Short mmCIF file of C-alpha atoms in Angstrom, two decimals:
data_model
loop_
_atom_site.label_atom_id
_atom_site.label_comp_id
_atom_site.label_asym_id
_atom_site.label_seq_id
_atom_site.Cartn_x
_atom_site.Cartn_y
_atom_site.Cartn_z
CA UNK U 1 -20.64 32.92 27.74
CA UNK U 2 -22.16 30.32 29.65
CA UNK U 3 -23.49 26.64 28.99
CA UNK U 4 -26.85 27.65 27.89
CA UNK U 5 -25.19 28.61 24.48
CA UNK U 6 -23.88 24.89 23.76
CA UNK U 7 -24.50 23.88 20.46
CA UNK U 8 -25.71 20.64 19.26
CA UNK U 9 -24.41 18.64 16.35
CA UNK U 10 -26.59 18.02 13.35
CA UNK U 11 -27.57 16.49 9.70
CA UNK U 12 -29.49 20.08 8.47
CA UNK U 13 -25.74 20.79 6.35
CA UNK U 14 -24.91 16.93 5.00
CA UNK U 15 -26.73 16.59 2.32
CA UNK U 16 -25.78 19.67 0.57
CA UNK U 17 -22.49 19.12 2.17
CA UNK U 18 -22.39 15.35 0.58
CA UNK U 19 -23.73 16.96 -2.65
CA UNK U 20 -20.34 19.01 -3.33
CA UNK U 21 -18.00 15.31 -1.96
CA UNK U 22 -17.58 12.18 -3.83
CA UNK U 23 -18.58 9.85 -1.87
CA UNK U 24 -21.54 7.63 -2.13
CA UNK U 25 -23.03 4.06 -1.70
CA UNK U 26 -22.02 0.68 -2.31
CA UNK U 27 -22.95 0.90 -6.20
CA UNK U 28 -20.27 2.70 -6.95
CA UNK U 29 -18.75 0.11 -9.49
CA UNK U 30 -15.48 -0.13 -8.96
CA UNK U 31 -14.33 -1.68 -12.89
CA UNK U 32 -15.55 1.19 -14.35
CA UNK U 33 -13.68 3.72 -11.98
CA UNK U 34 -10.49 2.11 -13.54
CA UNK U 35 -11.38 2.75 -16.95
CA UNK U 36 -9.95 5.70 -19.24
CA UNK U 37 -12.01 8.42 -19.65
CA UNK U 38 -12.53 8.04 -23.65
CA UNK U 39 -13.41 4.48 -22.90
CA UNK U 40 -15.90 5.52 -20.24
CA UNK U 41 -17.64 7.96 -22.53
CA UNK U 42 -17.97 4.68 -25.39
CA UNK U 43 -19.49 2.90 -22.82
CA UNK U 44 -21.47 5.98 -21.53
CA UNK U 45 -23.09 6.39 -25.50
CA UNK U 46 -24.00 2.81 -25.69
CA UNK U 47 -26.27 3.53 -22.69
CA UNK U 48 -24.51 1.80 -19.66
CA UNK U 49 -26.13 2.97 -17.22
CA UNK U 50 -23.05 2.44 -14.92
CA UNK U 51 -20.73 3.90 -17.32
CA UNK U 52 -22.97 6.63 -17.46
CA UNK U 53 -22.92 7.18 -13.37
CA UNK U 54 -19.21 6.77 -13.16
CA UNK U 55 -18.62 9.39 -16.09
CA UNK U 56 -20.81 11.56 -13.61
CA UNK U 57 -18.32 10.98 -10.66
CA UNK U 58 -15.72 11.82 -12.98
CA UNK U 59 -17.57 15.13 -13.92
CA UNK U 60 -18.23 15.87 -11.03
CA UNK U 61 -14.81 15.46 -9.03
CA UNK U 62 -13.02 16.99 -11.76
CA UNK U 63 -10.98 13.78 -12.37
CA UNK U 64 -9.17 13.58 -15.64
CA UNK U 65 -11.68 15.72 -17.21
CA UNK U 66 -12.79 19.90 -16.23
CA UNK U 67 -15.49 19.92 -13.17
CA UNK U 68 -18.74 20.36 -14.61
CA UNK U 69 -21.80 19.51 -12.20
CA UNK U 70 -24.44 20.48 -15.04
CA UNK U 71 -22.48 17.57 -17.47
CA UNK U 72 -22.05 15.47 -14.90
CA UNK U 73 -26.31 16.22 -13.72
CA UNK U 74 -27.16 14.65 -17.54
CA UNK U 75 -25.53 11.83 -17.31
CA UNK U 76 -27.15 10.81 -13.58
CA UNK U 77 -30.08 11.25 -15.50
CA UNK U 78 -29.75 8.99 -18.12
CA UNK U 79 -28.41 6.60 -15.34
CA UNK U 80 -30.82 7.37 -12.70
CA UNK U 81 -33.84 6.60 -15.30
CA UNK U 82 -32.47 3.00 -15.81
CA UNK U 83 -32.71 2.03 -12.21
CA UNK U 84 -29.38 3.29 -11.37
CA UNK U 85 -28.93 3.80 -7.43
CA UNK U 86 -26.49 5.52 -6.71
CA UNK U 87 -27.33 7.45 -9.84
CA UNK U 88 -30.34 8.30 -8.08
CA UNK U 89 -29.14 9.17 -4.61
CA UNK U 90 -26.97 11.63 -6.46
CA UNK U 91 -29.08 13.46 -8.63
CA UNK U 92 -31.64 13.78 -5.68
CA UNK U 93 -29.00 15.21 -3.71
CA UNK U 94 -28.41 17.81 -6.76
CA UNK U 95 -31.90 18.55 -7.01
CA UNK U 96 -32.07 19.28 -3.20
CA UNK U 97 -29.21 21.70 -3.23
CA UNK U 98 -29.53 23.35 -6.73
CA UNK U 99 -25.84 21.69 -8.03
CA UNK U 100 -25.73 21.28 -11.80
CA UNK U 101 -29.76 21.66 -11.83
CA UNK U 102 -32.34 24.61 -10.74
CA UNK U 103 -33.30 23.20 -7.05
CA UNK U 104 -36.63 21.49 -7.20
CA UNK U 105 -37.74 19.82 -3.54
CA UNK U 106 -40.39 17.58 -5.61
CA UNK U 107 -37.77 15.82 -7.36
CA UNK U 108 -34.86 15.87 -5.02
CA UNK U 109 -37.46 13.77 -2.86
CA UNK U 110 -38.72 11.52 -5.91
CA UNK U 111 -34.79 10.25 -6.50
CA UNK U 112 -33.65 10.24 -3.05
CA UNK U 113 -36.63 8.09 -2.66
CA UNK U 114 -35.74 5.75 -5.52
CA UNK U 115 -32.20 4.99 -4.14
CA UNK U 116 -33.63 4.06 -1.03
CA UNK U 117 -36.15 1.82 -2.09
CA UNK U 118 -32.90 -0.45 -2.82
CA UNK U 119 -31.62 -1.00 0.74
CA UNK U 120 -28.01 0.63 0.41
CA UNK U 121 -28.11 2.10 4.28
CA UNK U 122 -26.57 5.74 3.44
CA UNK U 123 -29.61 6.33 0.61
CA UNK U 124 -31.87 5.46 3.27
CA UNK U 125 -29.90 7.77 5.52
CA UNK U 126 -30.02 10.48 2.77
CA UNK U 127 -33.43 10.52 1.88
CA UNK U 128 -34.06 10.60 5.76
CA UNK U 129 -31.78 13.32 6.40
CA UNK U 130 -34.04 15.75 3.54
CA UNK U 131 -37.56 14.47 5.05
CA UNK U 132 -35.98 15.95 8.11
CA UNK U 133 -34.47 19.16 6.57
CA UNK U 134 -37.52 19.75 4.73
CA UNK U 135 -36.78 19.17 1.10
CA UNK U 136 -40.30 20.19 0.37
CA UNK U 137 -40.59 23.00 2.48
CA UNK U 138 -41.96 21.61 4.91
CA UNK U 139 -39.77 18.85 7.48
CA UNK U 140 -41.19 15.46 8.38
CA UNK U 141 -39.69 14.15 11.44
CA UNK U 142 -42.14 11.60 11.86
CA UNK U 143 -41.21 10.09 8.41
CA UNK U 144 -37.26 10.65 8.86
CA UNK U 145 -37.40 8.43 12.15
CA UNK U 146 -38.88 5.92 10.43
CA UNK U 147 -35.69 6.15 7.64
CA UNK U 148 -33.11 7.09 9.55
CA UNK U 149 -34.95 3.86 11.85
CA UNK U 150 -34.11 1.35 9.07
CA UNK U 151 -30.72 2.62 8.52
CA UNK U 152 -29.73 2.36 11.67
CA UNK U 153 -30.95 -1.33 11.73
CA UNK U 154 -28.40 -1.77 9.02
CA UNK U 155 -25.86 -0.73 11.00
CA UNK U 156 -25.18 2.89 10.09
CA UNK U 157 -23.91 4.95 12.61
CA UNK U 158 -24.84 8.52 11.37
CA UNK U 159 -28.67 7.30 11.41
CA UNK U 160 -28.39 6.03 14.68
CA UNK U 161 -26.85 9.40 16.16
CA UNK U 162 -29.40 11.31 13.82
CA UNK U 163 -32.59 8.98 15.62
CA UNK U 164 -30.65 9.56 18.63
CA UNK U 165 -31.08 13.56 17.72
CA UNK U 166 -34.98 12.97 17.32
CA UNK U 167 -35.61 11.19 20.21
CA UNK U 168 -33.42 13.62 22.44
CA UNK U 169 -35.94 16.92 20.95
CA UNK U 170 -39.15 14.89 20.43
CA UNK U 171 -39.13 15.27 16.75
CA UNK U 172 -40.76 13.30 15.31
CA UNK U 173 -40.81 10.71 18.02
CA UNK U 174 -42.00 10.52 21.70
CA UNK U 175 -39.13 12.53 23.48
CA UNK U 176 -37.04 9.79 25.47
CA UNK U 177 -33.93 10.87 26.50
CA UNK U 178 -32.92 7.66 27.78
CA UNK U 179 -32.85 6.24 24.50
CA UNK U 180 -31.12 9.04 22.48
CA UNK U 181 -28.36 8.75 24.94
CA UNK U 182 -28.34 4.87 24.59
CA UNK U 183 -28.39 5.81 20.29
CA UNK U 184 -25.49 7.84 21.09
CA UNK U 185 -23.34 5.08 22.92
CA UNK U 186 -22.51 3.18 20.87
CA UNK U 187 -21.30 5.32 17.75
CA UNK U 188 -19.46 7.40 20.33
CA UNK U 189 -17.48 4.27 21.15
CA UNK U 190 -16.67 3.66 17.66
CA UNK U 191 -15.38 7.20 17.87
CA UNK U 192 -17.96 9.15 15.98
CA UNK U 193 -17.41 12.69 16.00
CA UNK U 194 -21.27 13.86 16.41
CA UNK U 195 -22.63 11.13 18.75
CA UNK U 196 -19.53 12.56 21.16
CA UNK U 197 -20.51 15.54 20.65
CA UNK U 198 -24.16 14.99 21.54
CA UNK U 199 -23.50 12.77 24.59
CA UNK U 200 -21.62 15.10 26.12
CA UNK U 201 -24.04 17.79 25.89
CA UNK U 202 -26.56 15.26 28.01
CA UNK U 203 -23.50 15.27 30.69
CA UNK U 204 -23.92 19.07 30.35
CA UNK U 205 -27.19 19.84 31.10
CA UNK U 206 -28.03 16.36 32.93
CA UNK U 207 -30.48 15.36 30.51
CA UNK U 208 -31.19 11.82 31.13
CA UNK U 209 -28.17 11.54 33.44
CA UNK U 210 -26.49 13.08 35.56
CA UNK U 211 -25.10 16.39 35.05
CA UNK U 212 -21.04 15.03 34.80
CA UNK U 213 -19.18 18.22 33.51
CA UNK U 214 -15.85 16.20 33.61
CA UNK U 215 -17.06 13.86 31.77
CA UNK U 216 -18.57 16.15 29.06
CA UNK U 217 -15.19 17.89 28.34
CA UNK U 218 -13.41 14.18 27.82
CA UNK U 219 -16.17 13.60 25.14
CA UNK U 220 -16.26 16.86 23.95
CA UNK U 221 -12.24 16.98 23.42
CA UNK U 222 -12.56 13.62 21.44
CA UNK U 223 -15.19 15.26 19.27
CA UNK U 224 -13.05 18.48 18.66
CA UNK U 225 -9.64 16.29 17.83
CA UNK U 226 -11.64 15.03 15.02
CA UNK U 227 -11.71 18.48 13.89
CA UNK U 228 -15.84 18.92 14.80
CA UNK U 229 -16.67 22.53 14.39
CA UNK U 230 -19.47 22.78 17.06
CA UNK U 231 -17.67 20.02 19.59
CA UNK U 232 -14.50 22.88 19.43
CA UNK U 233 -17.37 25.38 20.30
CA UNK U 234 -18.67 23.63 23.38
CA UNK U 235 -15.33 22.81 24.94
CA UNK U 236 -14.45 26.33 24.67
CA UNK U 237 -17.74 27.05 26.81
CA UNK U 238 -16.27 24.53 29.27
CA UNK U 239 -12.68 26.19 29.55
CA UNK U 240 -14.12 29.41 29.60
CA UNK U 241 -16.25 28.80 32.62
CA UNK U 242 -14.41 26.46 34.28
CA UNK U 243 -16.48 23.71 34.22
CA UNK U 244 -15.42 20.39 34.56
CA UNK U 245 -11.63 21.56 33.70
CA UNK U 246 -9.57 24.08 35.33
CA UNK U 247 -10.25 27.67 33.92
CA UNK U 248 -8.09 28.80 30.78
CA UNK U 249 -9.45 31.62 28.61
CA UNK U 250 -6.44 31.69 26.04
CA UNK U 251 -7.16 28.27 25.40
CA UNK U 252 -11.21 29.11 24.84
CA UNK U 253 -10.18 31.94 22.65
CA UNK U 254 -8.10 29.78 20.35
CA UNK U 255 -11.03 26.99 20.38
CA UNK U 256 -13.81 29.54 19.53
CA UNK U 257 -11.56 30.92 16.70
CA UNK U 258 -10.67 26.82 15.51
CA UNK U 259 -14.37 26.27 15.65
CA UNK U 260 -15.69 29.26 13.69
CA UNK U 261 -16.40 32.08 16.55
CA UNK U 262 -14.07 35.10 17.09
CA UNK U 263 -13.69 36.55 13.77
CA UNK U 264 -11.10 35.13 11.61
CA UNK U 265 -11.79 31.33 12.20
CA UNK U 266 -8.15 30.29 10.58
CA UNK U 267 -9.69 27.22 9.76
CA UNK U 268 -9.48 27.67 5.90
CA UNK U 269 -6.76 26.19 3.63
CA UNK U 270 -3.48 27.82 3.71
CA UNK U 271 -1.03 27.95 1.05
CA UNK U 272 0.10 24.96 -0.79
CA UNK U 273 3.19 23.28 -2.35
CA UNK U 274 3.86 21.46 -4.47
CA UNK U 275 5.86 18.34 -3.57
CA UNK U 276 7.04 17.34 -6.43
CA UNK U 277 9.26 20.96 -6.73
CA UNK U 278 12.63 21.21 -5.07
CA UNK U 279 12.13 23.69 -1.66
CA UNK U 280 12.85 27.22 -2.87
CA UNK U 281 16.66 28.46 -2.04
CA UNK U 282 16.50 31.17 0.73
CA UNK U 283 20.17 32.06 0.26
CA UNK U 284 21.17 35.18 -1.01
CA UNK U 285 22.90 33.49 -4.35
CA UNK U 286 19.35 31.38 -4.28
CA UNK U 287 17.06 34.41 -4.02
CA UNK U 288 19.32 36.55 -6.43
CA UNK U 289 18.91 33.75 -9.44
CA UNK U 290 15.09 32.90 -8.42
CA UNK U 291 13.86 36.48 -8.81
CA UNK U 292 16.67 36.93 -11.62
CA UNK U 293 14.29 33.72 -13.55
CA UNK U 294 11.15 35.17 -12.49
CA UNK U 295 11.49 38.24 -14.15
CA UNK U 296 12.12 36.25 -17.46
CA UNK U 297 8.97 34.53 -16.87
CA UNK U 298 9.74 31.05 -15.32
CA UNK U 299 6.98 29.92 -13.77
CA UNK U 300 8.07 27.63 -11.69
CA UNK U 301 10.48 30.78 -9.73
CA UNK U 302 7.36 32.79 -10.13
CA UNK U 303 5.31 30.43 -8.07
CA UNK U 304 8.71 30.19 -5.41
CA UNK U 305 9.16 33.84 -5.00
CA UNK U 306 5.22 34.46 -4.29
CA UNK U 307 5.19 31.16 -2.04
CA UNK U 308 8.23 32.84 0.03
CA UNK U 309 5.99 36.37 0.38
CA UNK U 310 2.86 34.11 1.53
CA UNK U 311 4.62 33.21 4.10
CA UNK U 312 6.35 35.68 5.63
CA UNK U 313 5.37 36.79 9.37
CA UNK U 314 3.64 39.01 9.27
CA UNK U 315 2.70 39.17 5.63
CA UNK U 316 1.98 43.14 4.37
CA UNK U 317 -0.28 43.77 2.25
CA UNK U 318 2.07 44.63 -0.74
CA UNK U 319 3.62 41.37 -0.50
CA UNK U 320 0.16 39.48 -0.84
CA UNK U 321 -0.67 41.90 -4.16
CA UNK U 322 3.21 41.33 -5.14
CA UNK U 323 2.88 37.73 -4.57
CA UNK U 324 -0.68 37.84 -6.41
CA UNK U 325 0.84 39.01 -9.18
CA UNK U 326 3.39 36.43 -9.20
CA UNK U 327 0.94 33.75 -9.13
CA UNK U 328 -1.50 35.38 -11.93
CA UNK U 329 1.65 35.03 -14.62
CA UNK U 330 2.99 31.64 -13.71
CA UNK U 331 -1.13 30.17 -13.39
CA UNK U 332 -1.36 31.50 -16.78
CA UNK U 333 1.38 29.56 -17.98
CA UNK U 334 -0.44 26.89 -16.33
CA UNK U 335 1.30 25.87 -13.31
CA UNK U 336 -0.77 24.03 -11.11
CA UNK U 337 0.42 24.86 -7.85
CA UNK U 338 -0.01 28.94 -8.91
CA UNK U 339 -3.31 27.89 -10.02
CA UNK U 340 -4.51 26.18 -6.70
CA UNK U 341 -2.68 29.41 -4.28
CA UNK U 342 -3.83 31.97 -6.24
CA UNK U 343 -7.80 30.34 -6.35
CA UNK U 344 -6.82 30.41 -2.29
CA UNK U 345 -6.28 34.06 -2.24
CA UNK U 346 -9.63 35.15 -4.35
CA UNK U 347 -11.23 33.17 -1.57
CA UNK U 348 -9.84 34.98 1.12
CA UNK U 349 -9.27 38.11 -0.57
CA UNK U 350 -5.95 38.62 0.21
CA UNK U 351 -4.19 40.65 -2.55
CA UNK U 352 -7.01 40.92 -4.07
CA UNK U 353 -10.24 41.72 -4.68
CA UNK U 354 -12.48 38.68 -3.02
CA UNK U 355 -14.16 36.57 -5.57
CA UNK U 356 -15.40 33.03 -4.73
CA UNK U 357 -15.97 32.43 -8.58
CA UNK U 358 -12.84 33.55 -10.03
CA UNK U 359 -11.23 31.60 -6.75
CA UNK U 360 -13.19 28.22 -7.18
CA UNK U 361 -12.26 28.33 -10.98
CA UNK U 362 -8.40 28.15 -10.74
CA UNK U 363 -8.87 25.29 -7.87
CA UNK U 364 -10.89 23.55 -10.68
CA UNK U 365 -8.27 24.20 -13.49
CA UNK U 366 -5.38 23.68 -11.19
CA UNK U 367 -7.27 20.10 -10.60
CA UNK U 368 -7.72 19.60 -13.93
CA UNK U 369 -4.18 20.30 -14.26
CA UNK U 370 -2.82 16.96 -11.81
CA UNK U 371 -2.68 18.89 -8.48
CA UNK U 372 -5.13 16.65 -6.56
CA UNK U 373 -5.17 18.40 -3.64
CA UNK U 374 -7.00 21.28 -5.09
CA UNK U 375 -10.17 18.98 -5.94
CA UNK U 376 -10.68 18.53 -2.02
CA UNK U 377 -9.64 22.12 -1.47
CA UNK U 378 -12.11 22.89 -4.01
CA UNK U 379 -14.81 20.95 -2.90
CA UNK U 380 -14.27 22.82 0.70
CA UNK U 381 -14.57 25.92 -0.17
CA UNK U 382 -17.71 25.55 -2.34
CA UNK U 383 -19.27 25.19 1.17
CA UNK U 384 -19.75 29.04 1.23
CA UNK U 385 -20.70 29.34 -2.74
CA UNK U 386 -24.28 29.59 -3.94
CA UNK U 387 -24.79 27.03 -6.75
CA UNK U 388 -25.01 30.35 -9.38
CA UNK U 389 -21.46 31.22 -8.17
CA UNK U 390 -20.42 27.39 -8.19
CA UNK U 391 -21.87 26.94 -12.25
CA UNK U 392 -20.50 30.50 -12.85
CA UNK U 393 -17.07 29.17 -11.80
CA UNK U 394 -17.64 26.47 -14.26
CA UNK U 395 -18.40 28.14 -16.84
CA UNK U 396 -15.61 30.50 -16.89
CA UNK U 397 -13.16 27.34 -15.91
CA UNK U 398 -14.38 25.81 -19.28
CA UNK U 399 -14.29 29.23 -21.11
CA UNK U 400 -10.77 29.37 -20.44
CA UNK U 401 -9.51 26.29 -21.55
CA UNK U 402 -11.81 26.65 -24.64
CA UNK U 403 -8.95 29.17 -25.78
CA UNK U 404 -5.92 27.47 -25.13
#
């Protein structure tokens, strides 16, 4: 491995990767995030359009009502046709990744565009980041630097490492490397993860400086404690050549697997518990009486018996189908925590067969059911879904609490 395989940090994943979070602009509304769902959905029929975006957000987090991007893709319609911003920024952002709606490029650009038009500085940095990407087929660098330009006037640091990105490759823009690493500065000061990234790779290769490898691998370990995939990457490179820092392969091994080289990255969720349960009783009286309840269905020793066999070292493979099992009866009974580990191990396909649907709809029912960790577990994982396996998931999600 040497340094010509250094990766760069980059905005071609955030807007699909934004599409699937719950974060937005400053037109959120807070009021109506307080509200009660039922009251919400009044509101919502009247024809609020703010109502109408914040019912979305609920819809589409899975808070206090079942995930549903296709529900929640209506009513950013209805809001985004009143003027609705953040309404807007949204639904472009589901048009642009196929979420909730069949992907159409025209119209992912037409709303993007229409939340930017009203100044909030991350719609302007979205719509940039898809001229960039190419909504259309087609990427327009010349037109992102202008956006990603008068975002980073406002202030916004991920448009002013993303210019910084432009000028560095000559997208767009006359290349000037002096002035990408002067765009990168001053967010990596602030201690943003890319613009460390991306300044260290000018240290590097000595692109507009020069060539400083210690000072790369400072950066690029302040990237990668921020838990930056690609920054983990590079300072692997460095550690496994030696430069800048004194050779250690074991420790470049571990950093290629952490950032997503080497196989079996590790870097997905593991198990979870629940807090709010009492830690399982490992002594023999303890084990004797928790498998003793399991076997007359008790959920909550069903979940405790298959959370022990998760985690032994090594786990075998008949204790991840045993603990499978486990977890099937007491999600079924409609334990939460089963719910979110056994969605985990249709992920992974550990115990059993691997199915992102069938794994991505218990994290949305064990959600739905007050675990809130599984919504950002959830919204993870549906990084590696298609949006047909995301609605299937859905679908099946809202087929099965259709028959309780």
């Amino acid at each position: 491995m040497t340094v010509a395989r250094l990766l760069r940090g980059g905005a071609a994943a955030a807007l699909i990767a934004l599409a699937l979070t719950g974060t937005a602009g400053a037109q959120d509304g807070a009021r109506w995030d307080q509200l009660p769902v039922a009251a919400l959905q009044q509101a919502a029929q009247s024809g609020s359009a703010e109502a109408q975006y914040a019912l979305a957000m609920r819809y589409h987090n899975g808070r206090e009502v079942l995930q549903n991007f296709a529900q929640a893709a209506e009513l950013l319609q209805a809001a985004a046709d009143q003027g609705q911003a953040a309404a807007q920024n949204r639904l472009g952002q589901y048009y642009f990744a196929g979420i909730g709606t069949p992907r159409d490029a025209a119209l992912a650009l037409k709303w993007l565009a229409a939340a930017a038009a009203s100044g909030d500085a991350q719609f302007i940095y979205d719509y940039a980041a898809a001229l960039e990407n190419g909504a259309d087929g087609t990427a327009d660098s010349t037109r992102a630097a202008e956006f990603y330009a008068k975002a980073a006037e406002l202030g916004l640091d991920d448009a002013i490492v993303s210019l910084g990105v432009l000028y560095q490759h000559g997208h767009g823009v006359e290349q000037d490397l002096g002035r990408a690493r002067e765009l990168y500065q001053g967010p990596a000061s602030r201690g943003h993860a890319r613009a460390l990234n991306n300044l260290g790779l000018l240290y590097v290769r000595g692109d507009g400086v020069a060539q400083d490898y210690e000072r790369a691998v400072g950066l690029f370990t302040k990237a990668a404690e921020q838990g930056l995939a690609v920054a983990m990457t590079n300072l692997a490179v460095m550690y496994e050549n030696g430069f800048g820092v004194e050779m250690n392969e074991p420790l470049a091994v571990e950093l290629y697997r952490k950032g997503g080289r080497g196989g079996d990255t590790g870097a997905g969720p593991q198990p979870v518990y629940d807090p709010r349960l009492a830690e399982p009783d490992t002594s023999e009286e303890g084990l004797r009486q928790m498998t003793q309840a399991a076997r007359a269905g008790d959920p909550v020793a069903q979940f405790q018996m298959a959370w022990l066999l998760l985690n032994r070292q090594p786990a075998q493979f008949q204790d991840l189908q045993a603990a499978a099992g486990l977890l099937r009866q007491a999600a079924e009974a409609g334990l939460a925590p089963a719910m979110a580990n056994l969605g985990l191990l249709y992920f992974d396909g550990r115990g059993v067969p691997q199915d992102y649907a069938l794994g991505h709809m218990w994290l949305i029912l064990a959600g739905t059911a007050g675990m809130s960790d599984a919504i950002s577990i959830s919204s993870e994982l549906a990084a590696r879904m298609t949006p047909e396996q995301i609605s299937e998931a859905q679908q099946m999600a809202a087929q099965k609490t259709a028959l309780k």
